[in-house]
CSV table of N, CA and C in Angstrom, one decimal:
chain,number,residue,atom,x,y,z
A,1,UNK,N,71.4,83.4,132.8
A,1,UNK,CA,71.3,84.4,131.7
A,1,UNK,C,72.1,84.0,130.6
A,2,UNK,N,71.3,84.1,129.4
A,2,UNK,CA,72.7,83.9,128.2
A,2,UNK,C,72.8,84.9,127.6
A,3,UNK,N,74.5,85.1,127.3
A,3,UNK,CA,74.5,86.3,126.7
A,3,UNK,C,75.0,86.0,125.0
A,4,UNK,N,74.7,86.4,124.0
A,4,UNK,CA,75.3,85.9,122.9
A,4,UNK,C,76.2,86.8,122.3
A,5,UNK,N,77.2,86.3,121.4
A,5,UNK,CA,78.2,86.6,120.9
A,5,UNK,C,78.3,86.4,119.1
A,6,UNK,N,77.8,87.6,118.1
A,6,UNK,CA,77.5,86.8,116.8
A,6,UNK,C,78.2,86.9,116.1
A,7,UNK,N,79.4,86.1,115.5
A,7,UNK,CA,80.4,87.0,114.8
A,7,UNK,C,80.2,86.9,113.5
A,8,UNK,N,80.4,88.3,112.9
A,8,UNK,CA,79.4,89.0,111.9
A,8,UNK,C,80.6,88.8,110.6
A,9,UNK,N,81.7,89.2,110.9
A,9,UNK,CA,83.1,88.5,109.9
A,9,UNK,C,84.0,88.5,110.5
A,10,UNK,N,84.5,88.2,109.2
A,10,UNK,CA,86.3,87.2,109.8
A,10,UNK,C,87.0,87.9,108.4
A,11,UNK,N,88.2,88.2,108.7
A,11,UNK,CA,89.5,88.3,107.8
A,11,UNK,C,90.5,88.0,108.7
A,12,UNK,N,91.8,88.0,107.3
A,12,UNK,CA,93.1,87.7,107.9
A,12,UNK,C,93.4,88.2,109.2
A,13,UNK,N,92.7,89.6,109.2
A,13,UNK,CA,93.6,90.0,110.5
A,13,UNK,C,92.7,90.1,112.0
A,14,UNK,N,91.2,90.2,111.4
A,14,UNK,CA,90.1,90.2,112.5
A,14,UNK,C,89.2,89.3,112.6
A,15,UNK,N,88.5,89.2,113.8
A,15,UNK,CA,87.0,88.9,113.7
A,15,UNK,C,86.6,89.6,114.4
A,16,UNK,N,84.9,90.2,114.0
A,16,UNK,CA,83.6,91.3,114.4
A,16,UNK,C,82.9,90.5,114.8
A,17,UNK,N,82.3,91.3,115.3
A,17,UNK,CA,81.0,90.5,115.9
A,17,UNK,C,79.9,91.8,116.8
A,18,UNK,N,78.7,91.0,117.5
A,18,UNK,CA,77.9,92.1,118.3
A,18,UNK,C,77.9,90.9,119.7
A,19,UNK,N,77.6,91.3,120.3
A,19,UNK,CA,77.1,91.2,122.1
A,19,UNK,C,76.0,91.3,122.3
A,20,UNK,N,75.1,90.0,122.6
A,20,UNK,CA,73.3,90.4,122.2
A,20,UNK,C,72.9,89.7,123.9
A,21,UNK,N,72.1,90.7,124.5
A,21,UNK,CA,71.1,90.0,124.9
A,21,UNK,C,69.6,90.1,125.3
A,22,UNK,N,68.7,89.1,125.2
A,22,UNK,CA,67.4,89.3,124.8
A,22,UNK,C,67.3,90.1,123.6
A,23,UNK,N,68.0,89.4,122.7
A,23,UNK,CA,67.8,90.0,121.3
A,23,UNK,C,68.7,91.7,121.4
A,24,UNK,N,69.0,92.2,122.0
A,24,UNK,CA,69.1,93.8,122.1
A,24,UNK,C,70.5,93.5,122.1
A,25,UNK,N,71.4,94.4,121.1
A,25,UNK,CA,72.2,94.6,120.9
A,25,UNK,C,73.0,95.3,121.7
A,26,UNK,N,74.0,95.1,122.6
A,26,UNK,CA,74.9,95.5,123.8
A,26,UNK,C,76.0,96.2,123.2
A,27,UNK,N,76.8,95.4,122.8
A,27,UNK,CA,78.2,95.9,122.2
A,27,UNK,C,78.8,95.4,121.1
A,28,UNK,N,79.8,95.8,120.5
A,28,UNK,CA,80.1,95.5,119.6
A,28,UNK,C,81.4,94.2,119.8
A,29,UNK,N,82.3,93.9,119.1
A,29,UNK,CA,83.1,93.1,119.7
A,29,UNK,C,84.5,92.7,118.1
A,30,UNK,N,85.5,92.8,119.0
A,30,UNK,CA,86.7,92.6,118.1
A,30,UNK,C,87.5,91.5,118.4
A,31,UNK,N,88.0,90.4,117.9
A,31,UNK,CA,88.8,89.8,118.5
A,31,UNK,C,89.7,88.9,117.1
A,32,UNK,N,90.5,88.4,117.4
A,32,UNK,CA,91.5,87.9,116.4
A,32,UNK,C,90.5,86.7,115.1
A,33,UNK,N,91.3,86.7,114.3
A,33,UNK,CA,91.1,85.7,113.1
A,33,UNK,C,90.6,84.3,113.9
A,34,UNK,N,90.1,83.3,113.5
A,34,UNK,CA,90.8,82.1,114.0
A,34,UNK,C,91.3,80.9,112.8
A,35,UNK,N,92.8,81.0,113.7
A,35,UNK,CA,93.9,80.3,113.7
A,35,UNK,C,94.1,79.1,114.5
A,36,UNK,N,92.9,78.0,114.2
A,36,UNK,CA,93.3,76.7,115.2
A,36,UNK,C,93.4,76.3,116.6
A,37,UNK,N,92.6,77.9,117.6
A,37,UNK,CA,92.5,78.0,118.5
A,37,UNK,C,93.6,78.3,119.5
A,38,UNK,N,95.0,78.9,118.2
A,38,UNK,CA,96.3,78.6,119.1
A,38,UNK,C,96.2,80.2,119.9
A,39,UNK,N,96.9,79.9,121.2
A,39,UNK,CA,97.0,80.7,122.2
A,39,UNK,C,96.9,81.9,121.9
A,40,UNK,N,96.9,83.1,122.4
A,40,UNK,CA,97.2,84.2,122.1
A,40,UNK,C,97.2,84.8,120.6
A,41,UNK,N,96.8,83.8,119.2
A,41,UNK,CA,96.8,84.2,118.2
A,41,UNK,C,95.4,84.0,117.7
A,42,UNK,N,94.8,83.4,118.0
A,42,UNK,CA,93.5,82.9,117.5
A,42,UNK,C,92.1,83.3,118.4
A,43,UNK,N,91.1,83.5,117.6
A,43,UNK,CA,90.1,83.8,118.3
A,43,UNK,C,89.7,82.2,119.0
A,44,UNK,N,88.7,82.0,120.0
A,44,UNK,CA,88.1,80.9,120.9
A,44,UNK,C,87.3,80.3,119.5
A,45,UNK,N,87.3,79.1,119.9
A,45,UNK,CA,85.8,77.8,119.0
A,45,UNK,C,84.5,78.7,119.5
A,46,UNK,N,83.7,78.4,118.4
A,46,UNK,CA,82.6,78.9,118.6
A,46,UNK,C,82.0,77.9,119.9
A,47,UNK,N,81.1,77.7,120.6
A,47,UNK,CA,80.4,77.2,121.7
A,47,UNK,C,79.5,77.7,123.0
A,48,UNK,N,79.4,76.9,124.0
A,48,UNK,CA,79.0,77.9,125.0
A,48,UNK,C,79.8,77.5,126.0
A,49,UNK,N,80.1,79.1,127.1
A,49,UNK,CA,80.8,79.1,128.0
A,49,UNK,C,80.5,79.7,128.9
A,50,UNK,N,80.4,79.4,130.2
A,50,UNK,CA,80.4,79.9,131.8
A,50,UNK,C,81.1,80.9,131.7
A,51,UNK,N,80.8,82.4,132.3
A,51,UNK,CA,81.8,83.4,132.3
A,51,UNK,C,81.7,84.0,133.8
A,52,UNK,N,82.6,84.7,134.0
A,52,UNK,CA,82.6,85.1,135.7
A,52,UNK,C,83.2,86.3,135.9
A,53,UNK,N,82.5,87.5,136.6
A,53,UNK,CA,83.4,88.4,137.0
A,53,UNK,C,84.8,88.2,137.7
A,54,UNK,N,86.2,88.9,137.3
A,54,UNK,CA,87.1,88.5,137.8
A,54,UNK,C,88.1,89.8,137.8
A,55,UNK,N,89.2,89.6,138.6
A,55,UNK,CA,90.3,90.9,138.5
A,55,UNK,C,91.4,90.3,138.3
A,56,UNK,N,91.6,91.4,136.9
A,56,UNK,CA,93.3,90.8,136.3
A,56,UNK,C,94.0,92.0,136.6
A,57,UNK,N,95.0,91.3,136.8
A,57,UNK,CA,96.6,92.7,137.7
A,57,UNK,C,96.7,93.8,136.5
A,58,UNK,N,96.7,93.3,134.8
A,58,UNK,CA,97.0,94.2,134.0
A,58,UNK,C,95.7,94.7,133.3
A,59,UNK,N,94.3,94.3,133.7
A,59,UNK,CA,93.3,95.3,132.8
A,59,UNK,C,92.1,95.5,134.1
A,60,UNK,N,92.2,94.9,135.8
A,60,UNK,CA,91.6,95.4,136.7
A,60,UNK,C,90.3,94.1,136.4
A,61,UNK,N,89.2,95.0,136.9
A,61,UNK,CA,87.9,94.5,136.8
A,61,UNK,C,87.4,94.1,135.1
A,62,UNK,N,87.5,92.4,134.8
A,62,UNK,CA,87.2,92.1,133.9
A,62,UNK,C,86.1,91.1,133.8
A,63,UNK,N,85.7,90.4,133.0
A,63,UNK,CA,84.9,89.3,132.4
A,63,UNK,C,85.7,88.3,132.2
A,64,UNK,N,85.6,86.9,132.7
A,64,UNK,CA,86.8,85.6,132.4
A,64,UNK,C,85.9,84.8,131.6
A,65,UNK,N,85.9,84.2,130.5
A,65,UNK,CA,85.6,83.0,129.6
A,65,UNK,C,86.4,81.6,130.6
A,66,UNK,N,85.1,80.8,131.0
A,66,UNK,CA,85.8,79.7,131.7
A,66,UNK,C,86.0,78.5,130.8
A,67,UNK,N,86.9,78.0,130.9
A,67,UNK,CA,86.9,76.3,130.2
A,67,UNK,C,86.7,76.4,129.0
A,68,UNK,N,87.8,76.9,127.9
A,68,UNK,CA,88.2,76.6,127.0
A,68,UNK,C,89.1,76.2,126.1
A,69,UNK,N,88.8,75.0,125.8
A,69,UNK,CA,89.4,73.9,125.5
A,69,UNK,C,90.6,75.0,124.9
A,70,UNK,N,91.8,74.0,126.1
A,70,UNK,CA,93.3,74.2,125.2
A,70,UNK,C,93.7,75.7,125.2
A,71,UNK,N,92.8,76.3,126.3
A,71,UNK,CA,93.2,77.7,126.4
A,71,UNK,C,93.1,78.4,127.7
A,72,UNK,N,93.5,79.3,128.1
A,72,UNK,CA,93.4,80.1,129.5
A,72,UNK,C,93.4,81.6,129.3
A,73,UNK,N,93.1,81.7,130.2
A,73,UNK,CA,92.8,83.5,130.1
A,73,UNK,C,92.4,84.3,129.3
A,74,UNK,N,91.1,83.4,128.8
A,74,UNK,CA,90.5,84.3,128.3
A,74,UNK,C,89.8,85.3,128.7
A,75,UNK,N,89.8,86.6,128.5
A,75,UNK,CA,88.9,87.6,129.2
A,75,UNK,C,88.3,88.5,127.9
A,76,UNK,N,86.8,89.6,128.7
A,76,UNK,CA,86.9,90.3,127.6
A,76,UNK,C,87.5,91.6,128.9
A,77,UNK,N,87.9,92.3,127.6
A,77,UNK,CA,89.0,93.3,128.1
A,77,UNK,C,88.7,94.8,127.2
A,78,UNK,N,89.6,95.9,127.8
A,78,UNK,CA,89.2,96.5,127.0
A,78,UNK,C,90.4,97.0,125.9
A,79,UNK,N,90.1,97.5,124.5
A,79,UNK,CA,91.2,97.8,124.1
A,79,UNK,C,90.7,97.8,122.3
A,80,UNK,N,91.1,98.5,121.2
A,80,UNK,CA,90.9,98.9,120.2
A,80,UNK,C,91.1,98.4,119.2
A,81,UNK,N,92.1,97.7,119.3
A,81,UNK,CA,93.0,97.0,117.8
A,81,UNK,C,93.4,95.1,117.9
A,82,UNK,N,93.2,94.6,116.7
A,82,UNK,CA,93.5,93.1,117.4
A,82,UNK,C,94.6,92.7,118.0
A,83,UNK,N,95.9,93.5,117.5
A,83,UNK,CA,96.9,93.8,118.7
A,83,UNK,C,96.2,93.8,120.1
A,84,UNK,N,95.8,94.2,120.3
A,84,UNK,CA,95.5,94.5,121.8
A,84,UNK,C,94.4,93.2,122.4
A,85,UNK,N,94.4,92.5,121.6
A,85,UNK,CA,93.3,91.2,121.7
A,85,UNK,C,93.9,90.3,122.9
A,86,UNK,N,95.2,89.5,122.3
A,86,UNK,CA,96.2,88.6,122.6
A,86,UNK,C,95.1,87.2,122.9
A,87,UNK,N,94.2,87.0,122.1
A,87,UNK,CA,93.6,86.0,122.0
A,87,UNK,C,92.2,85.7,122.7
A,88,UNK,N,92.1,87.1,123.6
A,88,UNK,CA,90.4,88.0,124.4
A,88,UNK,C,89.6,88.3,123.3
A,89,UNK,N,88.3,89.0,124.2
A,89,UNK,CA,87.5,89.4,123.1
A,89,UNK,C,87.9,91.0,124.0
A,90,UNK,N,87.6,91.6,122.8
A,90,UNK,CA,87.5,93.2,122.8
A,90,UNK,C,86.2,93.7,123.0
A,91,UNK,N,85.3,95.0,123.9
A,91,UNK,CA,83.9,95.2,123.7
A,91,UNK,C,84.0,96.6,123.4
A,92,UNK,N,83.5,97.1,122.6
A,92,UNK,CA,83.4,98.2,122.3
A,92,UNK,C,81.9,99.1,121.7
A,93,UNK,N,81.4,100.5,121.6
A,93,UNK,CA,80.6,101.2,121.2
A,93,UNK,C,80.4,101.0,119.8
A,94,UNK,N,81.2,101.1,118.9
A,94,UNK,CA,81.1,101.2,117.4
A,94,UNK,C,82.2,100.6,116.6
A,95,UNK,N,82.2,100.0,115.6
A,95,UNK,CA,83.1,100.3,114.3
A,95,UNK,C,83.8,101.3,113.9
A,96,UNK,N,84.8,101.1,113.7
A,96,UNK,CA,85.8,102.3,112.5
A,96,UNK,C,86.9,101.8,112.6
A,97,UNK,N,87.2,102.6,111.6
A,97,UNK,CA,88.4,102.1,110.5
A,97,UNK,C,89.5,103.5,110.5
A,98,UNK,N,90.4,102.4,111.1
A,98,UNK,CA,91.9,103.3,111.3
A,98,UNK,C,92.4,103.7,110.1
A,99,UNK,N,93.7,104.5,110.4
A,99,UNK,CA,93.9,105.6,109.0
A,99,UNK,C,94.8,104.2,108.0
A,100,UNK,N,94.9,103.1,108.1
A,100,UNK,CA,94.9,101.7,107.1
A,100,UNK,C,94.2,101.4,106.9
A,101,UNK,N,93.3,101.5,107.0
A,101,UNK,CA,91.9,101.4,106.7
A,101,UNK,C,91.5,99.4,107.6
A,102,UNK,N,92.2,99.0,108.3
A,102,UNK,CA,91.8,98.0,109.3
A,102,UNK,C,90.9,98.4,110.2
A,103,UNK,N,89.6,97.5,110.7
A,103,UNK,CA,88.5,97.6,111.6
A,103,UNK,C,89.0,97.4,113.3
A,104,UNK,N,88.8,98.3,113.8
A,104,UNK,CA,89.0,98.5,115.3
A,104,UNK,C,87.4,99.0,115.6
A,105,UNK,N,87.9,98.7,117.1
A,105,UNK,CA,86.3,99.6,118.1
A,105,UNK,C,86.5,100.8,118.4
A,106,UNK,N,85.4,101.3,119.0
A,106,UNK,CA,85.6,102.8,119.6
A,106,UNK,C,84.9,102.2,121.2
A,107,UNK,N,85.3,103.6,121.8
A,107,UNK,CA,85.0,103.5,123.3
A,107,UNK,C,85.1,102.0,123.9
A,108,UNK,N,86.0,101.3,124.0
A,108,UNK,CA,86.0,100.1,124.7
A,108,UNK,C,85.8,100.4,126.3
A,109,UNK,N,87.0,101.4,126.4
A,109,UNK,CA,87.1,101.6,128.5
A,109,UNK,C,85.3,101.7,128.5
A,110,UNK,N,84.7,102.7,127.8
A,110,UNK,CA,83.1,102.8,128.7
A,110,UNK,C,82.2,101.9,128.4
A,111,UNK,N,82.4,100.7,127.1
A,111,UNK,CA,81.7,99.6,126.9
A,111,UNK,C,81.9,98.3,128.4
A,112,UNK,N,83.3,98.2,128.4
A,112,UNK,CA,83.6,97.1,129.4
A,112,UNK,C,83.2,97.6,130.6
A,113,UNK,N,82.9,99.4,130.9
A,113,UNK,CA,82.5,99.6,132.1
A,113,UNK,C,81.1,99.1,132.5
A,114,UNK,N,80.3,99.2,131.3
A,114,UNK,CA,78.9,99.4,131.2
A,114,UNK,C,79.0,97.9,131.2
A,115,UNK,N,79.6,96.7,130.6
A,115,UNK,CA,79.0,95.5,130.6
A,115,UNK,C,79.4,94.9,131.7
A,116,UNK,N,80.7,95.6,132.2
A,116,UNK,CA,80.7,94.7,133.9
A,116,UNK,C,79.7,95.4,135.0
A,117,UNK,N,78.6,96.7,134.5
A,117,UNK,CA,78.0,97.1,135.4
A,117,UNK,C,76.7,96.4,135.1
A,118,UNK,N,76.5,96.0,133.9
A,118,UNK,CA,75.2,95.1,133.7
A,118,UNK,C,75.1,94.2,134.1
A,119,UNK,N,75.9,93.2,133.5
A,119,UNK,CA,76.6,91.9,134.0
A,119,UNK,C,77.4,91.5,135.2
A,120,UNK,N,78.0,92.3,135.8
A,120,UNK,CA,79.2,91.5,136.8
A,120,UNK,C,78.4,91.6,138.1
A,121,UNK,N,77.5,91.6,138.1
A,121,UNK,CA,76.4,91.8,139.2
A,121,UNK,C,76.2,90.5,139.4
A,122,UNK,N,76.2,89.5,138.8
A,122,UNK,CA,75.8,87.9,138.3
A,122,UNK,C,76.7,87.6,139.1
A,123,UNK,N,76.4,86.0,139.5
A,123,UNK,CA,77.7,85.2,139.8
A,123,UNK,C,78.3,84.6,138.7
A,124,UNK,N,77.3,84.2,137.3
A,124,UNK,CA,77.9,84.3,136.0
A,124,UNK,C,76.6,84.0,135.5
A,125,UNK,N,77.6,83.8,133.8
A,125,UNK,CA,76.2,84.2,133.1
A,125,UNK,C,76.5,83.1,131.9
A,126,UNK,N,76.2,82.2,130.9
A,126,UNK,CA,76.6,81.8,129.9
A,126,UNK,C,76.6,82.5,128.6
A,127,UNK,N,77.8,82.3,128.0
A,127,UNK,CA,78.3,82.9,126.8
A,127,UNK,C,77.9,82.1,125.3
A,128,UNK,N,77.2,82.5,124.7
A,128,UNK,CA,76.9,81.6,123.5
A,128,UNK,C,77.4,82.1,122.0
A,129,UNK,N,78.8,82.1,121.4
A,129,UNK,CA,79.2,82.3,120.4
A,129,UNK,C,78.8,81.4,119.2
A,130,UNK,N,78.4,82.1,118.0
A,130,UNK,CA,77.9,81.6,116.8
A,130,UNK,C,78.1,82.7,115.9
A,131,UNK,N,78.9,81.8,114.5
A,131,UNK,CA,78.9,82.9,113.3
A,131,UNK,C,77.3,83.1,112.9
A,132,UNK,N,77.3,84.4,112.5
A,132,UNK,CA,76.2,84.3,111.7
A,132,UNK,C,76.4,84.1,110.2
């Protein structure tokens, strides 16, 4: 199964994007700027990646991004602000804009629930990130 990843823009402080599969639009998605792929500050290289259902001690039942170059742990996870990224992707219901007027998601807890209930059913699935 591929799932794609389109990231829609980029600023200083974010990157947007949607969660597509068979063309249909799943979720939305937040994750950091990129910064030269450095750890925890930068969003992943665009490419494609093997992903796997997995359990992390601090966000439970997640999604793992495998094998990326010069990185670890990446997951998508759930959570609102690129703070809350640490170099993951974010999945979320919608856009909006905090009272700074900075882009966060809405409903991540019931997006990540719904995409590990779509998806984590797989033994994995490939991830295909591309700006549009």
């Amino acid at each position: 199964m591929l799932v794609k990843l389109l990231r829609i823009s980029s600023t200083k402080t974010e990157t947007t994007g949607v969660l597509l599969l068979d063309s249909k639009l799943l979720f939305t998605t937040l994750e950091l700027p990129w910064l030269d792929n450095k750890q925890t500050l930068s969003c992943i290289p665009e490419g494609e990646y093997i992903c796997v259902p997995w359990y992390s001690k601090r966000f439970g039942s997640v999604i793992k991004v495998l094998e990326v170059p010069g990185r670890f742990d990446i997951l998508f996870h759930s959570g609102n602000s690129p703070k809350d990224t640490h170099g993951c992707i974010l999945v979320g219901k919608h856009f909006r804009l905090n009272d700074r007027g900075l882009v966060e998601i809405g409903n991540s807890k019931i997006a990540l629930d719904e995409m590990r209930i779509l998806l984590g059913g797989l033994d994995k699935f490939t991830l295909k990130i591309t700006h549009v």
